[in-house]
Amino acid sequence: MLSEQSVPVVRATLPAIGANIGEIAERFYTRLFADRPELLRDLFNRGNQASGEQQKALAGSIAAFAAALIEHPDTRPDVMLSRIANKHASLGITADQYKLVHRHLFAAIGEVLGDAVTPEVAAAWDEVYWLMANALIAIEARLYQAAGTAEGDVWRTMEIAGRQEETADAVSLELRTTDGSPTGSFRPGQYVSVQVELPDGARQIRQYSLSRTSTGTLWRITVKRVRDGAGPEGEVSSWLHENARVGDTINVSRPFGDLVLPEGDGPLLLASAGIGVTPMLSMLHHLADEAADRPLTVIHADRAPFDHPHRDEQRRLVETIPGARMHLWYEEGLEHAPEASHGRADATGLELPEDVTAYLCGPLPFMRAVRGDLIRQGVPAQAIHYEVFGPDLWLGGE
């Protein structure tokens, strides 16, 4: 928790920091990439930098953490920290990089706020930063230990063993080790980072959920091609769609991610939209393999049946799980899916057990809408978990 002398300083300056945190984040990244241009080329998502989403996510996380220290001094926002730490671990972030971030972040704060950053203010916010950074470093150390790897050493070369076109914009790639050794286990719902070298020499990284439980020798990811983004968005997905072929090799991280299927026999709700179906598929495969007998409600929404990745596979899995129910919504093409409802997902009419645990994955508007529906039905907020593909722009608004 914050020291006694820092609490009133952070409380008094949080509105000013919060009002300017977007500009601070933008200047931070400008300084960071001027000092270390290879980070933009080989680590940070150039698409998210161009769109400003990464800056918003950084701003939201810092503001949310500082607010939590003030409003709930006896607890730590572990859900937020775990989400960030898992993403960092999947990128191979190391503890020493937090010192580099600190230097440029506090220089950016000084540039934006000027004389308002007194030594007292700087000391208080320095404490906020290191409370958050040290918490993340500790969580990431445990994640590396659990993965059986040294800090930051998460990458290995894997071979593409299979390729399957799922929809016009989604392709599945089966991955195996190059030496025939086991791929390793993962928890249903986790993801891996994939690094590819682009034509300009940049080595860009994106995360993709493991969309099927491990066979021992094969992992599977499903990649949706991003066609309508601004600037360099869709670089890695486009490269994989156009170039990834059976026999090729790519760099893949160890599995990480904290949106994972819980143990036990409690009732579940798995809600997805679009390519958000992929972590839910891994969970469904696990439940089917285990012959699980627990109440299960599955929701999926998509533009049309032919845009629904793994549609037939998802339906077959639900049919094999006793007591599972599936609800579909499509905005068009219902003549090809008479069992579906028209429009966007609406969870208000679903009959759910009182102790249901919900897992959401899909575009932010979808998850916000479903979460709101569930809360109105009495599902506690702490029982609703989510996964965001890309920068977590929900962090500051939870």
Short mmCIF file of C-alpha atoms in Angstrom, two decimals:
data_model
loop_
_atom_site.label_atom_id
_atom_site.label_comp_id
_atom_site.label_asym_id
_atom_site.label_seq_id
_atom_site.Cartn_x
_atom_site.Cartn_y
_atom_site.Cartn_z
CA MET A 1 0.00 0.00 0.00
CA LEU A 2 1.02 3.63 -0.35
CA SER A 3 2.97 5.23 2.46
CA GLU A 4 1.14 7.57 4.78
CA GLN A 5 2.83 10.67 3.38
CA SER A 6 2.10 9.76 -0.25
CA VAL A 7 -1.62 9.07 0.09
CA PRO A 8 -2.77 12.72 0.31
CA VAL A 9 -0.36 13.76 -2.46
CA VAL A 10 -1.59 11.10 -4.89
CA ARG A 11 -5.21 11.80 -3.96
CA ALA A 12 -4.74 15.52 -4.61
CA THR A 13 -2.85 15.10 -7.88
CA LEU A 14 -4.72 12.13 -9.34
CA PRO A 15 -7.25 14.36 -11.16
CA ALA A 16 -4.46 16.33 -12.83
CA ILE A 17 -2.49 13.19 -13.71
CA GLY A 18 -5.66 11.52 -14.94
CA ALA A 19 -6.65 14.51 -17.07
CA ASN A 20 -3.23 14.51 -18.76
CA ILE A 21 -2.37 10.82 -18.70
CA GLY A 22 -3.16 10.40 -22.41
CA GLU A 23 -0.65 13.07 -23.41
CA ILE A 24 1.83 11.70 -20.88
CA ALA A 25 1.53 8.23 -22.42
CA GLU A 26 1.97 9.59 -25.94
CA ARG A 27 5.11 11.50 -24.97
CA PHE A 28 6.40 8.48 -23.08
CA TYR A 29 6.24 6.27 -26.16
CA THR A 30 7.79 9.00 -28.33
CA ARG A 31 10.73 9.23 -25.94
CA LEU A 32 11.03 5.46 -25.54
CA PHE A 33 11.14 4.72 -29.26
CA ALA A 34 13.55 7.58 -29.93
CA ASP A 35 15.89 6.02 -27.38
CA ARG A 36 15.25 2.39 -28.31
CA PRO A 37 13.80 2.20 -31.86
CA GLU A 38 14.23 -1.57 -31.92
CA LEU A 39 11.42 -1.88 -29.36
CA LEU A 40 8.88 -0.55 -31.85
CA ARG A 41 10.32 -2.75 -34.59
CA ASP A 42 10.55 -5.99 -32.64
CA LEU A 43 8.34 -5.82 -29.51
CA PHE A 44 5.52 -3.28 -29.55
CA ASN A 45 2.53 -3.62 -31.86
CA ARG A 46 2.98 -0.98 -34.57
CA GLY A 47 -0.71 -1.07 -35.41
CA ASN A 48 -1.74 -0.31 -31.85
CA GLN A 49 0.83 2.46 -31.66
CA ALA A 50 -0.50 4.03 -34.86
CA SER A 51 -4.12 3.86 -33.67
CA GLY A 52 -3.28 5.16 -30.19
CA GLU A 53 -4.77 2.09 -28.50
CA GLN A 54 -1.56 1.17 -26.69
CA GLN A 55 -1.28 4.69 -25.28
CA LYS A 56 -4.87 4.50 -24.02
CA ALA A 57 -4.25 1.10 -22.43
CA LEU A 58 -1.14 2.32 -20.61
CA ALA A 59 -2.96 5.43 -19.40
CA GLY A 60 -5.93 3.38 -18.22
CA SER A 61 -3.81 0.89 -16.31
CA ILE A 62 -1.80 3.53 -14.45
CA ALA A 63 -4.88 5.57 -13.58
CA ALA A 64 -6.79 2.47 -12.46
CA PHE A 65 -3.92 1.28 -10.28
CA ALA A 66 -3.45 4.67 -8.61
CA ALA A 67 -7.20 4.98 -7.99
CA ALA A 68 -7.25 1.51 -6.45
CA LEU A 69 -4.45 2.46 -4.05
CA ILE A 70 -6.48 5.43 -2.87
CA GLU A 71 -9.97 3.94 -2.84
CA HIS A 72 -9.12 0.42 -1.61
CA PRO A 73 -5.85 0.75 0.33
CA ASP A 74 -6.13 -2.67 1.95
CA THR A 75 -6.44 -4.64 -1.28
CA ARG A 76 -4.48 -4.94 -4.50
CA PRO A 77 -6.05 -4.99 -7.99
CA ASP A 78 -4.76 -8.49 -8.68
CA VAL A 79 -7.13 -9.18 -11.57
CA MET A 80 -5.78 -6.21 -13.51
CA LEU A 81 -2.18 -6.98 -12.57
CA SER A 82 -2.52 -10.64 -13.56
CA ARG A 83 -3.89 -9.72 -16.97
CA ILE A 84 -1.01 -7.33 -17.64
CA ALA A 85 1.63 -9.72 -16.27
CA ASN A 86 0.46 -12.61 -18.45
CA LYS A 87 0.66 -10.41 -21.54
CA HIS A 88 4.14 -9.25 -20.51
CA ALA A 89 5.31 -12.81 -19.91
CA SER A 90 4.07 -13.87 -23.34
CA LEU A 91 6.29 -11.15 -24.81
CA GLY A 92 9.33 -12.08 -22.73
CA ILE A 93 9.41 -8.85 -20.72
CA THR A 94 12.19 -8.76 -18.09
CA ALA A 95 12.55 -6.91 -14.79
CA ASP A 96 15.29 -4.58 -16.02
CA GLN A 97 12.97 -3.14 -18.68
CA TYR A 98 10.87 -1.54 -15.94
CA LYS A 99 13.80 0.80 -15.18
CA LEU A 100 13.82 1.97 -18.79
CA VAL A 101 10.07 2.56 -18.69
CA HIS A 102 10.41 4.47 -15.42
CA ARG A 103 13.01 6.84 -16.83
CA HIS A 104 11.01 7.82 -19.88
CA LEU A 105 7.63 7.85 -18.14
CA PHE A 106 8.72 10.27 -15.46
CA ALA A 107 10.47 12.46 -18.00
CA ALA A 108 7.19 12.59 -19.92
CA ILE A 109 5.27 13.50 -16.74
CA GLY A 110 7.69 16.38 -16.18
CA GLU A 111 7.32 17.60 -19.76
CA VAL A 112 3.52 17.63 -19.57
CA LEU A 113 2.95 18.95 -16.03
CA GLY A 114 6.01 21.16 -15.69
CA ASP A 115 6.43 22.97 -12.38
CA ALA A 116 3.44 21.14 -10.91
CA VAL A 117 5.74 18.16 -10.45
CA THR A 118 7.32 19.18 -7.18
CA PRO A 119 9.80 16.86 -5.45
CA GLU A 120 6.95 15.78 -3.16
CA VAL A 121 4.68 14.96 -6.12
CA ALA A 122 7.48 13.16 -7.97
CA ALA A 123 8.27 11.05 -4.91
CA ALA A 124 4.62 10.05 -4.40
CA TRP A 125 4.09 9.01 -8.00
CA ASP A 126 7.45 7.27 -8.04
CA GLU A 127 6.06 5.16 -5.20
CA VAL A 128 2.90 4.42 -7.21
CA TYR A 129 4.99 3.34 -10.19
CA TRP A 130 7.26 1.00 -8.25
CA LEU A 131 4.37 -0.52 -6.30
CA MET A 132 2.80 -1.45 -9.63
CA ALA A 133 6.07 -2.42 -11.32
CA ASN A 134 7.30 -4.59 -8.46
CA ALA A 135 3.94 -6.33 -8.22
CA LEU A 136 4.11 -7.10 -11.95
CA ILE A 137 7.73 -8.24 -11.72
CA ALA A 138 6.82 -10.67 -8.92
CA ILE A 139 3.82 -12.09 -10.81
CA GLU A 140 5.85 -12.42 -14.00
CA ALA A 141 8.62 -14.23 -12.11
CA ARG A 142 6.07 -16.78 -10.89
CA LEU A 143 4.70 -17.15 -14.42
CA TYR A 144 8.16 -17.84 -15.83
CA GLN A 145 8.82 -20.33 -13.05
CA ALA A 146 5.53 -22.13 -13.70
CA ALA A 147 6.39 -22.26 -17.42
CA GLY A 148 9.73 -23.88 -16.55
CA THR A 149 11.76 -21.20 -18.28
CA ALA A 150 14.19 -18.44 -17.38
CA GLU A 151 12.98 -14.85 -17.20
CA GLY A 152 12.14 -13.64 -20.71
CA ASP A 153 13.20 -16.94 -22.34
CA VAL A 154 9.77 -17.84 -23.70
CA TRP A 155 10.42 -18.33 -27.42
CA ARG A 156 10.93 -21.49 -29.43
CA THR A 157 10.73 -22.36 -33.10
CA MET A 158 7.70 -24.42 -34.10
CA GLU A 159 6.70 -25.99 -37.39
CA ILE A 160 3.34 -25.54 -39.08
CA ALA A 161 1.94 -29.06 -39.32
CA GLY A 162 -1.49 -28.22 -40.71
CA ARG A 163 -3.52 -25.39 -42.18
CA GLN A 164 -7.31 -25.15 -42.41
CA GLU A 165 -9.40 -22.32 -43.85
CA GLU A 166 -12.24 -21.82 -41.35
CA THR A 167 -13.97 -18.81 -42.94
CA ALA A 168 -13.03 -16.25 -45.58
CA ASP A 169 -11.10 -14.32 -42.90
CA ALA A 170 -10.06 -17.02 -40.41
CA VAL A 171 -7.43 -19.72 -40.80
CA SER A 172 -6.32 -22.39 -38.31
CA LEU A 173 -2.68 -23.40 -38.02
CA GLU A 174 -1.56 -26.58 -36.27
CA LEU A 175 1.86 -26.25 -34.61
CA ARG A 176 4.39 -28.87 -33.53
CA THR A 177 7.93 -28.81 -32.21
CA THR A 178 10.68 -29.11 -34.79
CA ASP A 179 12.34 -32.03 -32.99
CA GLY A 180 9.19 -34.08 -32.39
CA SER A 181 9.19 -33.48 -28.62
CA PRO A 182 5.87 -32.89 -26.83
CA THR A 183 4.41 -29.44 -27.30
CA GLY A 184 3.67 -29.14 -23.59
CA SER A 185 0.44 -28.62 -21.72
CA PHE A 186 -1.58 -25.46 -21.23
CA ARG A 187 -4.73 -24.45 -19.39
CA PRO A 188 -7.90 -24.19 -21.51
CA GLY A 189 -8.33 -20.54 -22.47
CA GLN A 190 -4.65 -19.59 -22.65
CA TYR A 191 -2.86 -18.00 -25.60
CA VAL A 192 0.58 -17.89 -27.20
CA SER A 193 2.49 -15.07 -28.81
CA VAL A 194 3.54 -15.53 -32.43
CA GLN A 195 6.47 -13.60 -33.88
CA VAL A 196 6.99 -13.22 -37.63
CA GLU A 197 9.54 -11.33 -39.68
CA LEU A 198 7.86 -8.91 -42.07
CA PRO A 199 9.24 -7.73 -45.44
CA ASP A 200 10.74 -4.57 -43.91
CA GLY A 201 12.74 -6.62 -41.40
CA ALA A 202 10.54 -5.89 -38.40
CA ARG A 203 9.75 -8.83 -36.13
CA GLN A 204 6.21 -8.16 -35.01
CA ILE A 205 4.36 -10.11 -32.31
CA ARG A 206 0.67 -10.91 -31.83
CA GLN A 207 -1.19 -13.13 -29.36
CA TYR A 208 -3.50 -15.94 -30.48
CA SER A 209 -5.60 -18.19 -28.28
CA LEU A 210 -4.97 -21.91 -28.39
CA SER A 211 -8.25 -23.03 -29.92
CA ARG A 212 -8.07 -26.72 -29.07
CA THR A 213 -6.70 -28.74 -26.18
CA SER A 214 -3.23 -30.13 -26.75
CA THR A 215 -2.94 -33.56 -28.35
CA GLY A 216 0.54 -33.87 -26.87
CA THR A 217 2.17 -33.25 -30.22
CA LEU A 218 0.04 -30.45 -31.72
CA TRP A 219 -1.22 -27.03 -30.72
CA ARG A 220 -3.74 -25.07 -32.79
CA ILE A 221 -4.24 -21.35 -33.19
CA THR A 222 -6.89 -19.62 -35.28
CA VAL A 223 -6.00 -16.31 -36.91
CA LYS A 224 -8.54 -13.77 -38.09
CA ARG A 225 -7.28 -11.50 -40.82
CA VAL A 226 -7.68 -7.81 -40.00
CA ARG A 227 -8.62 -6.11 -43.26
CA ASP A 228 -10.10 -2.78 -42.29
CA GLY A 229 -7.64 -1.28 -39.81
CA ALA A 230 -5.84 2.01 -40.22
CA GLY A 231 -2.10 2.22 -40.83
CA PRO A 232 -0.14 -0.97 -40.21
CA GLU A 233 -2.94 -2.86 -38.43
CA GLY A 234 -3.29 -6.42 -39.60
CA GLU A 235 0.40 -6.86 -40.38
CA VAL A 236 0.89 -10.22 -38.69
CA SER A 237 -2.54 -11.66 -39.46
CA SER A 238 -2.17 -10.72 -43.13
CA TRP A 239 1.33 -12.20 -43.27
CA LEU A 240 0.16 -15.47 -41.73
CA HIS A 241 -2.81 -15.73 -44.10
CA GLU A 242 -0.67 -15.05 -47.15
CA ASN A 243 2.54 -16.85 -46.26
CA ALA A 244 2.16 -19.47 -43.52
CA ARG A 245 2.24 -22.90 -45.12
CA VAL A 246 2.68 -26.46 -43.90
CA GLY A 247 6.37 -27.10 -43.27
CA ASP A 248 7.22 -23.46 -42.49
CA THR A 249 8.55 -22.47 -39.08
CA ILE A 250 7.57 -19.56 -36.84
CA ASN A 251 8.57 -18.35 -33.39
CA VAL A 252 5.99 -19.15 -30.73
CA SER A 253 5.97 -18.33 -27.01
CA ARG A 254 5.07 -20.51 -24.08
CA PRO A 255 1.35 -20.42 -23.22
CA PHE A 256 0.12 -17.67 -20.90
CA GLY A 257 -3.17 -16.01 -20.00
CA ASP A 258 -5.41 -15.90 -16.95
CA LEU A 259 -8.83 -16.41 -18.58
CA VAL A 260 -8.76 -20.12 -17.85
CA LEU A 261 -11.34 -22.76 -17.15
CA PRO A 262 -11.83 -23.19 -13.39
CA GLU A 263 -11.70 -26.51 -11.61
CA GLY A 264 -14.81 -27.92 -9.97
CA ASP A 265 -18.34 -28.60 -11.06
CA GLY A 266 -19.97 -25.18 -10.80
CA PRO A 267 -22.15 -23.85 -13.63
CA LEU A 268 -20.48 -21.98 -16.48
CA LEU A 269 -21.40 -19.41 -19.11
CA LEU A 270 -19.09 -19.13 -22.12
CA ALA A 271 -19.94 -16.07 -24.22
CA SER A 272 -18.09 -15.13 -27.40
CA ALA A 273 -18.37 -13.08 -30.56
CA GLY A 274 -16.33 -13.38 -33.73
CA ILE A 275 -12.82 -14.73 -33.26
CA GLY A 276 -13.45 -14.55 -29.50
CA VAL A 277 -14.75 -18.09 -29.90
CA THR A 278 -11.19 -19.46 -29.83
CA PRO A 279 -10.50 -19.60 -26.06
CA MET A 280 -14.04 -20.89 -25.55
CA LEU A 281 -13.35 -23.73 -28.00
CA SER A 282 -10.37 -24.81 -25.94
CA MET A 283 -12.59 -24.85 -22.84
CA LEU A 284 -15.30 -26.81 -24.66
CA HIS A 285 -12.78 -29.38 -25.88
CA HIS A 286 -11.56 -29.84 -22.32
CA LEU A 287 -15.09 -30.21 -20.94
CA ALA A 288 -15.94 -32.74 -23.66
CA ASP A 289 -12.72 -34.70 -23.12
CA GLU A 290 -13.37 -34.84 -19.38
CA ALA A 291 -17.02 -35.83 -19.88
CA ALA A 292 -17.84 -32.94 -17.58
CA ASP A 293 -21.26 -32.95 -15.98
CA ARG A 294 -21.78 -29.33 -15.00
CA PRO A 295 -24.44 -26.83 -16.14
CA LEU A 296 -23.13 -25.03 -19.21
CA THR A 297 -24.57 -22.17 -21.25
CA VAL A 298 -22.82 -21.19 -24.49
CA ILE A 299 -23.45 -17.87 -26.26
CA HIS A 300 -22.02 -16.84 -29.61
CA ALA A 301 -22.75 -13.84 -31.81
CA ASP A 302 -21.46 -13.13 -35.30
CA ARG A 303 -22.26 -11.19 -38.42
CA ALA A 304 -23.51 -14.26 -40.29
CA PRO A 305 -23.27 -18.07 -40.08
CA PHE A 306 -20.50 -18.18 -42.68
CA ASP A 307 -18.45 -15.68 -40.64
CA HIS A 308 -18.67 -17.83 -37.49
CA PRO A 309 -15.25 -19.53 -37.07
CA HIS A 310 -15.42 -23.20 -36.08
CA ARG A 311 -19.21 -23.09 -36.19
CA ASP A 312 -19.77 -26.80 -36.76
CA GLU A 313 -17.02 -27.78 -34.33
CA GLN A 314 -18.49 -25.61 -31.58
CA ARG A 315 -21.97 -27.05 -32.13
CA ARG A 316 -20.68 -30.65 -32.04
CA LEU A 317 -18.80 -30.02 -28.82
CA VAL A 318 -21.86 -28.53 -27.12
CA GLU A 319 -23.91 -31.52 -28.23
CA THR A 320 -21.46 -33.94 -26.58
CA ILE A 321 -21.59 -32.22 -23.17
CA PRO A 322 -24.58 -33.31 -21.06
CA GLY A 323 -26.83 -30.44 -20.07
CA ALA A 324 -25.10 -27.87 -22.27
CA ARG A 325 -27.23 -25.29 -24.08
CA MET A 326 -26.18 -23.09 -26.99
CA HIS A 327 -27.64 -19.71 -28.04
CA LEU A 328 -26.68 -18.06 -31.33
CA TRP A 329 -27.25 -14.59 -32.75
CA TYR A 330 -26.51 -13.50 -36.30
CA GLU A 331 -27.06 -10.09 -37.86
CA GLU A 332 -27.82 -11.63 -41.25
CA GLY A 333 -28.09 -14.98 -43.01
CA LEU A 334 -30.64 -16.56 -40.68
CA GLU A 335 -32.02 -18.59 -43.57
CA HIS A 336 -28.88 -20.71 -43.16
CA ALA A 337 -29.24 -20.97 -39.38
CA PRO A 338 -32.90 -21.26 -38.34
CA GLU A 339 -31.87 -22.15 -34.79
CA ALA A 340 -30.29 -18.69 -34.30
CA SER A 341 -31.80 -15.38 -33.26
CA HIS A 342 -31.53 -12.19 -35.27
CA GLY A 343 -29.38 -9.27 -34.19
CA ARG A 344 -26.89 -8.91 -31.40
CA ALA A 345 -26.49 -11.12 -28.35
CA ASP A 346 -29.04 -10.55 -25.60
CA ALA A 347 -28.42 -12.41 -22.36
CA THR A 348 -31.32 -10.86 -20.47
CA GLY A 349 -33.72 -13.70 -21.25
CA LEU A 350 -31.42 -16.56 -20.36
CA GLU A 351 -32.16 -18.73 -17.35
CA LEU A 352 -28.90 -18.90 -15.41
CA PRO A 353 -28.01 -20.61 -12.12
CA GLU A 354 -27.41 -18.25 -9.23
CA ASP A 355 -23.77 -19.36 -8.83
CA VAL A 356 -22.80 -19.20 -12.52
CA THR A 357 -19.29 -18.12 -13.49
CA ALA A 358 -19.12 -16.27 -16.81
CA TYR A 359 -16.27 -16.02 -19.32
CA LEU A 360 -16.46 -13.45 -22.11
CA CYS A 361 -14.32 -12.92 -25.20
CA GLY A 362 -15.00 -10.74 -28.21
CA PRO A 363 -15.14 -7.07 -29.21
CA LEU A 364 -15.43 -4.64 -26.30
CA PRO A 365 -18.99 -3.49 -27.17
CA PHE A 366 -20.14 -7.12 -27.13
CA MET A 367 -18.50 -7.85 -23.78
CA ARG A 368 -19.79 -4.65 -22.19
CA ALA A 369 -23.33 -5.46 -23.36
CA VAL A 370 -23.26 -9.06 -22.14
CA ARG A 371 -21.66 -8.07 -18.84
CA GLY A 372 -24.38 -5.47 -18.32
CA ASP A 373 -27.07 -8.05 -19.09
CA LEU A 374 -25.57 -10.47 -16.57
CA ILE A 375 -25.22 -7.90 -13.81
CA ARG A 376 -28.85 -6.86 -14.30
CA GLN A 377 -29.75 -10.52 -13.82
CA GLY A 378 -27.93 -10.58 -10.52
CA VAL A 379 -24.64 -12.21 -11.56
CA PRO A 380 -21.95 -10.70 -9.29
CA ALA A 381 -19.31 -8.62 -11.06
CA GLN A 382 -16.53 -10.76 -9.56
CA ALA A 383 -18.02 -13.83 -11.26
CA ILE A 384 -17.64 -12.28 -14.73
CA HIS A 385 -14.24 -12.66 -16.39
CA TYR A 386 -13.08 -11.51 -19.82
CA GLU A 387 -10.26 -11.62 -22.36
CA VAL A 388 -9.35 -8.74 -24.64
CA PHE A 389 -7.49 -9.32 -27.90
CA GLY A 390 -5.06 -6.42 -28.08
CA PRO A 391 -4.59 -3.53 -25.61
CA ASP A 392 -7.04 -3.71 -22.73
CA LEU A 393 -9.04 -0.50 -23.16
CA TRP A 394 -11.44 -1.66 -20.43
CA LEU A 395 -8.87 -1.35 -17.66
CA GLY A 396 -9.71 2.16 -16.56
CA GLY A 397 -13.44 1.59 -16.56
CA GLU A 398 -13.90 -1.57 -14.51
#
